[in-house]
PDB file of C-alpha atoms in Angstrom:
ATOM      1  CA  MET A   1     150.084 136.527  19.214  1.00 94.00           C
ATOM      2  CA  ARG A   2     149.917 133.226  21.111  1.00 97.00           C
ATOM      3  CA  VAL A   3     150.598 133.954  24.766  1.00 98.00           C
ATOM      4  CA  VAL A   4     150.782 131.631  27.760  1.00 98.00           C
ATOM      5  CA  VAL A   5     150.635 133.344  31.163  1.00 98.00           C
ATOM      6  CA  LEU A   6     152.026 131.309  34.073  1.00 97.00           C
ATOM      7  CA  GLY A   7     152.930 131.860  37.715  1.00 96.00           C
ATOM      8  CA  PRO A   8     151.777 131.269  41.262  1.00 96.00           C
ATOM      9  CA  GLY A   9     148.259 131.844  42.504  1.00 93.00           C
ATOM     10  CA  ALA A  10     147.245 135.452  43.184  1.00 93.00           C
ATOM     11  CA  ALA A  11     150.248 136.803  41.254  1.00 95.00           C
ATOM     12  CA  GLY A  12     148.072 138.889  38.937  1.00 94.00           C
ATOM     13  CA  LYS A  13     148.024 136.572  35.930  1.00 96.00           C
ATOM     14  CA  SER A  14     144.309 136.879  35.177  1.00 95.00           C
ATOM     15  CA  THR A  15     144.217 140.653  35.563  1.00 95.00           C
ATOM     16  CA  PHE A  16     147.213 140.939  33.250  1.00 96.00           C
ATOM     17  CA  ALA A  17     145.744 138.527  30.683  1.00 97.00           C
ATOM     18  CA  ARG A  18     142.375 140.334  30.615  1.00 96.00           C
ATOM     19  CA  GLY A  19     144.149 143.676  30.203  1.00 95.00           C
ATOM     20  CA  LEU A  20     146.312 142.344  27.385  1.00 96.00           C
ATOM     21  CA  SER A  21     143.235 140.867  25.721  1.00 96.00           C
ATOM     22  CA  ALA A  22     141.416 144.200  25.926  1.00 95.00           C
ATOM     23  CA  ALA A  23     144.441 146.095  24.580  1.00 94.00           C
ATOM     24  CA  THR A  24     145.065 143.757  21.641  1.00 94.00           C
ATOM     25  CA  GLY A  25     141.662 142.241  20.862  1.00 95.00           C
ATOM     26  CA  THR A  26     143.211 138.803  21.311  1.00 96.00           C
ATOM     27  CA  PRO A  27     140.817 136.236  22.807  1.00 97.00           C
ATOM     28  CA  CYS A  28     141.702 135.238  26.362  1.00 97.00           C
ATOM     29  CA  VAL A  29     140.777 132.104  28.289  1.00 97.00           C
ATOM     30  CA  GLU A  30     141.218 131.813  32.033  1.00 96.00           C
ATOM     31  CA  LEU A  31     142.130 128.134  32.292  1.00 96.00           C
ATOM     32  CA  ASP A  32     140.762 127.716  35.822  1.00 92.00           C
ATOM     33  CA  SER A  33     137.263 128.240  34.402  1.00 93.00           C
ATOM     34  CA  VAL A  34     137.769 125.424  31.888  1.00 95.00           C
ATOM     35  CA  PHE A  35     139.840 122.990  33.941  1.00 96.00           C
ATOM     36  CA  TRP A  36     137.931 122.688  37.227  1.00 91.00           C
ATOM     37  CA  SER A  37     134.473 121.138  37.464  1.00 90.00           C
ATOM     38  CA  ALA A  38     131.685 122.775  39.470  1.00 88.00           C
ATOM     39  CA  ASP A  39     132.649 120.599  42.446  1.00 87.00           C
ATOM     40  CA  LEU A  40     136.366 121.514  42.010  1.00 84.00           C
ATOM     41  CA  GLU A  41     137.451 118.229  40.491  1.00 90.00           C
ATOM     42  CA  PRO A  42     140.328 118.517  37.977  1.00 92.00           C
ATOM     43  CA  THR A  43     139.938 117.513  34.347  1.00 95.00           C
ATOM     44  CA  ALA A  44     141.569 114.172  33.536  1.00 94.00           C
ATOM     45  CA  PRO A  45     145.025 114.592  31.928  1.00 95.00           C
ATOM     46  CA  ASP A  46     144.112 113.052  28.554  1.00 96.00           C
ATOM     47  CA  GLU A  47     140.956 115.152  28.349  1.00 96.00           C
ATOM     48  CA  TRP A  48     142.946 118.257  29.376  1.00 95.00           C
ATOM     49  CA  VAL A  49     145.342 117.649  26.473  1.00 96.00           C
ATOM     50  CA  SER A  50     142.360 117.539  24.065  1.00 97.00           C
ATOM     51  CA  VAL A  51     140.864 120.719  25.532  1.00 96.00           C
ATOM     52  CA  GLN A  52     144.164 122.562  25.113  1.00 96.00           C
ATOM     53  CA  GLU A  53     144.538 121.331  21.544  1.00 97.00           C
ATOM     54  CA  GLU A  54     141.179 122.966  20.783  1.00 96.00           C
ATOM     55  CA  LEU A  55     142.045 126.176  22.643  1.00 96.00           C
ATOM     56  CA  THR A  56     145.337 126.579  20.741  1.00 97.00           C
ATOM     57  CA  LYS A  57     144.034 125.968  17.212  1.00 95.00           C
ATOM     58  CA  GLY A  58     143.659 129.655  16.407  1.00 93.00           C
ATOM     59  CA  LYS A  59     146.331 132.096  15.307  1.00 95.00           C
ATOM     60  CA  ARG A  60     145.740 134.476  18.225  1.00 96.00           C
ATOM     61  CA  TRP A  61     145.050 133.557  21.845  1.00 97.00           C
ATOM     62  CA  ILE A  62     146.018 134.223  25.436  1.00 98.00           C
ATOM     63  CA  LEU A  63     145.831 131.308  27.864  1.00 98.00           C
ATOM     64  CA  ASP A  64     146.023 132.338  31.483  1.00 97.00           C
ATOM     65  CA  GLY A  65     146.617 129.776  34.165  1.00 94.00           C
ATOM     66  CA  ASP A  66     148.997 127.635  36.117  1.00 92.00           C
ATOM     67  CA  LEU A  67     147.306 124.505  37.418  1.00 91.00           C
ATOM     68  CA  GLY A  68     150.254 123.259  39.449  1.00 88.00           C
ATOM     69  CA  PRO A  69     150.485 119.516  39.938  1.00 89.00           C
ATOM     70  CA  HIS A  70     147.376 118.905  37.809  1.00 91.00           C
ATOM     71  CA  ASP A  71     148.638 120.652  34.694  1.00 93.00           C
ATOM     72  CA  VAL A  72     149.810 119.226  31.383  1.00 94.00           C
ATOM     73  CA  LEU A  73     151.766 122.150  29.940  1.00 95.00           C
ATOM     74  CA  ASP A  74     153.418 120.817  26.811  1.00 95.00           C
ATOM     75  CA  VAL A  75     150.473 121.372  24.433  1.00 95.00           C
ATOM     76  CA  ARG A  76     150.120 125.086  25.052  1.00 96.00           C
ATOM     77  CA  LEU A  77     153.847 125.669  25.471  1.00 97.00           C
ATOM     78  CA  ARG A  78     154.646 124.095  22.090  1.00 97.00           C
ATOM     79  CA  ARG A  79     152.122 126.380  20.369  1.00 97.00           C
ATOM     80  CA  ALA A  80     153.022 129.620  22.180  1.00 97.00           C
ATOM     81  CA  ASP A  81     155.169 132.361  20.699  1.00 96.00           C
ATOM     82  CA  THR A  82     155.368 134.266  24.006  1.00 97.00           C
ATOM     83  CA  ILE A  83     155.367 133.076  27.607  1.00 97.00           C
ATOM     84  CA  VAL A  84     154.844 135.541  30.425  1.00 97.00           C
ATOM     85  CA  LEU A  85     155.985 134.056  33.721  1.00 97.00           C
ATOM     86  CA  PHE A  86     154.900 135.906  36.843  1.00 97.00           C
ATOM     87  CA  ASP A  87     157.612 135.474  39.480  1.00 97.00           C
ATOM     88  CA  ILE A  88     156.068 137.647  42.184  1.00 95.00           C
ATOM     89  CA  PRO A  89     157.280 137.356  45.811  1.00 95.00           C
ATOM     90  CA  THR A  90     155.439 134.638  47.722  1.00 94.00           C
ATOM     91  CA  TRP A  91     154.426 137.005  50.527  1.00 94.00           C
ATOM     92  CA  ARG A  92     152.592 139.240  48.041  1.00 94.00           C
ATOM     93  CA  CYS A  93     150.712 136.269  46.559  1.00 92.00           C
ATOM     94  CA  VAL A  94     149.771 135.018  50.041  1.00 94.00           C
ATOM     95  CA  TRP A  95     148.485 138.475  50.972  1.00 93.00           C
ATOM     96  CA  ARG A  96     146.388 138.744  47.795  1.00 92.00           C
ATOM     97  CA  ALA A  97     145.010 135.214  48.119  1.00 93.00           C
ATOM     98  CA  ALA A  98     144.072 135.726  51.755  1.00 91.00           C
ATOM     99  CA  ARG A  99     142.241 138.954  50.872  1.00 90.00           C
ATOM    100  CA  ARG A 100     140.314 137.621  47.892  1.00 81.00           C
ATOM    101  CA  SER A 101     138.781 134.374  49.107  1.00 74.00           C
ATOM    102  CA  ARG A 102     138.971 131.217  51.111  1.00 75.00           C
ATOM    103  CA  GLU A 103     141.166 128.782  49.240  1.00 80.00           C
ATOM    104  CA  GLN A 104     141.443 125.013  49.580  1.00 85.00           C
ATOM    105  CA  ILE A 105     144.413 123.599  51.509  1.00 89.00           C
ATOM    106  CA  GLU A 106     145.791 122.169  48.260  1.00 88.00           C
ATOM    107  CA  PHE A 107     146.008 125.723  46.855  1.00 89.00           C
ATOM    108  CA  TRP A 108     148.013 126.907  49.874  1.00 93.00           C
ATOM    109  CA  ARG A 109     150.421 123.969  49.622  1.00 93.00           C
ATOM    110  CA  TRP A 110     150.969 124.721  45.941  1.00 92.00           C
ATOM    111  CA  LEU A 111     151.368 128.456  46.509  1.00 94.00           C
ATOM    112  CA  LEU A 112     153.821 128.090  49.381  1.00 95.00           C
ATOM    113  CA  SER A 113     155.966 125.589  47.457  1.00 94.00           C
ATOM    114  CA  TRP A 114     155.693 127.274  44.031  1.00 95.00           C
ATOM    115  CA  ARG A 115     159.019 129.093  44.062  1.00 94.00           C
ATOM    116  CA  ARG A 116     161.032 126.137  45.373  1.00 96.00           C
ATOM    117  CA  PHE A 117     159.309 123.285  43.567  1.00 95.00           C
ATOM    118  CA  TYR A 118     156.997 124.350  40.711  1.00 94.00           C
ATOM    119  CA  ARG A 119     158.965 127.306  39.324  1.00 95.00           C
ATOM    120  CA  PRO A 120     161.965 125.097  38.409  1.00 96.00           C
ATOM    121  CA  GLN A 121     159.576 122.599  36.803  1.00 95.00           C
ATOM    122  CA  LEU A 122     157.952 125.373  34.751  1.00 95.00           C
ATOM    123  CA  LEU A 123     161.314 126.693  33.588  1.00 96.00           C
ATOM    124  CA  GLU A 124     162.386 123.198  32.544  1.00 96.00           C
ATOM    125  CA  ALA A 125     159.089 122.627  30.696  1.00 96.00           C
ATOM    126  CA  ILE A 126     159.508 125.960  28.897  1.00 97.00           C
ATOM    127  CA  LYS A 127     163.074 125.062  27.933  1.00 96.00           C
ATOM    128  CA  THR A 128     161.949 121.639  26.678  1.00 97.00           C
ATOM    129  CA  HIS A 129     158.690 122.500  24.907  1.00 97.00           C
ATOM    130  CA  ALA A 130     158.959 126.196  24.031  1.00 96.00           C
ATOM    131  CA  SER A 131     162.591 126.932  23.323  1.00 94.00           C
ATOM    132  CA  ALA A 132     161.646 129.144  20.349  1.00 95.00           C
ATOM    133  CA  ALA A 133     159.105 131.165  22.342  1.00 96.00           C
ATOM    134  CA  LYS A 134     160.012 134.471  23.952  1.00 95.00           C
ATOM    135  CA  LEU A 135     160.119 134.110  27.750  1.00 96.00           C
ATOM    136  CA  ILE A 136     159.323 137.294  29.665  1.00 96.00           C
ATOM    137  CA  ILE A 137     159.539 137.265  33.458  1.00 96.00           C
ATOM    138  CA  VAL A 138     157.428 139.678  35.496  1.00 97.00           C
ATOM    139  CA  ARG A 139     158.754 140.329  38.997  1.00 95.00           C
ATOM    140  CA  ASP A 140     156.798 143.435  40.008  1.00 91.00           C
ATOM    141  CA  SER A 141     154.157 145.919  38.869  1.00 87.00           C
ATOM    142  CA  ALA A 142     156.694 147.994  36.910  1.00 89.00           C
ATOM    143  CA  ASP A 143     157.683 144.905  34.896  1.00 92.00           C
ATOM    144  CA  GLU A 144     154.022 144.073  34.409  1.00 92.00           C
ATOM    145  CA  GLN A 145     153.270 147.489  32.916  1.00 91.00           C
ATOM    146  CA  GLN A 146     156.321 147.371  30.634  1.00 93.00           C
ATOM    147  CA  VAL A 147     155.374 143.926  29.365  1.00 94.00           C
ATOM    148  CA  MET A 148     151.772 144.991  28.852  1.00 93.00           C
ATOM    149  CA  ASP A 149     152.872 148.052  26.858  1.00 92.00           C
ATOM    150  CA  LEU A 150     155.347 146.036  24.798  1.00 91.00           C
ATOM    151  CA  LEU A 151     152.934 143.231  23.907  1.00 93.00           C
ATOM    152  CA  ALA A 152     150.019 145.623  23.310  1.00 90.00           C
ATOM    153  CA  ALA A 153     152.239 147.472  20.811  1.00 90.00           C
ATOM    154  CA  GLY A 154     152.849 144.176  19.000  1.00 83.00           C
ATOM    155  CA  GLY A 155     156.406 143.630  20.187  1.00 60.00           C
ATOM    156  CA  THR A 156     157.943 140.629  21.818  1.00 51.00           C
ATOM    157  CA  GLY A 157     160.965 142.334  23.319  1.00 46.00           C
ATOM    158  CA  LYS A 158     163.996 140.560  24.716  1.00 44.00           C
ATOM    159  CA  ALA A 159     163.863 137.449  26.839  1.00 43.00           C
ATOM    160  CA  ARG A 160     164.431 138.166  30.488  1.00 40.00           C
TER     161      ARG A 160
END
């Protein structure tokens, strides 16, 4: 199991990834904790590629995170066998983000433009770098539970 979890901020990616990790015993890395420095500076692109190459060396892993305009996706997409894309309504993500913490303005710009701008880029990157991987789209909590149950049981299901 080599799973990449993507989607907008506050969509539930990390909660899902931790739950899947607990259910399967597959190691999980929340990419935000690796990518951002203590003073919230992004990792340089070439260094980020090297970090991802290390993170994806194993046979089993879950990488949770969508770093928007700072991300270099191709490394982890090429090595994934399953991609879970959270496509949760923007209003729900805004509500969750507003409740959980104070975010930087850059986060809000990314979140509010995710569906229009970043989602198409993600889908194109998946098509280009992970055409053999199973793409599963989560649109609500019912989908999330079905995907969790399916992957925890060792299945990959049908692309959606």
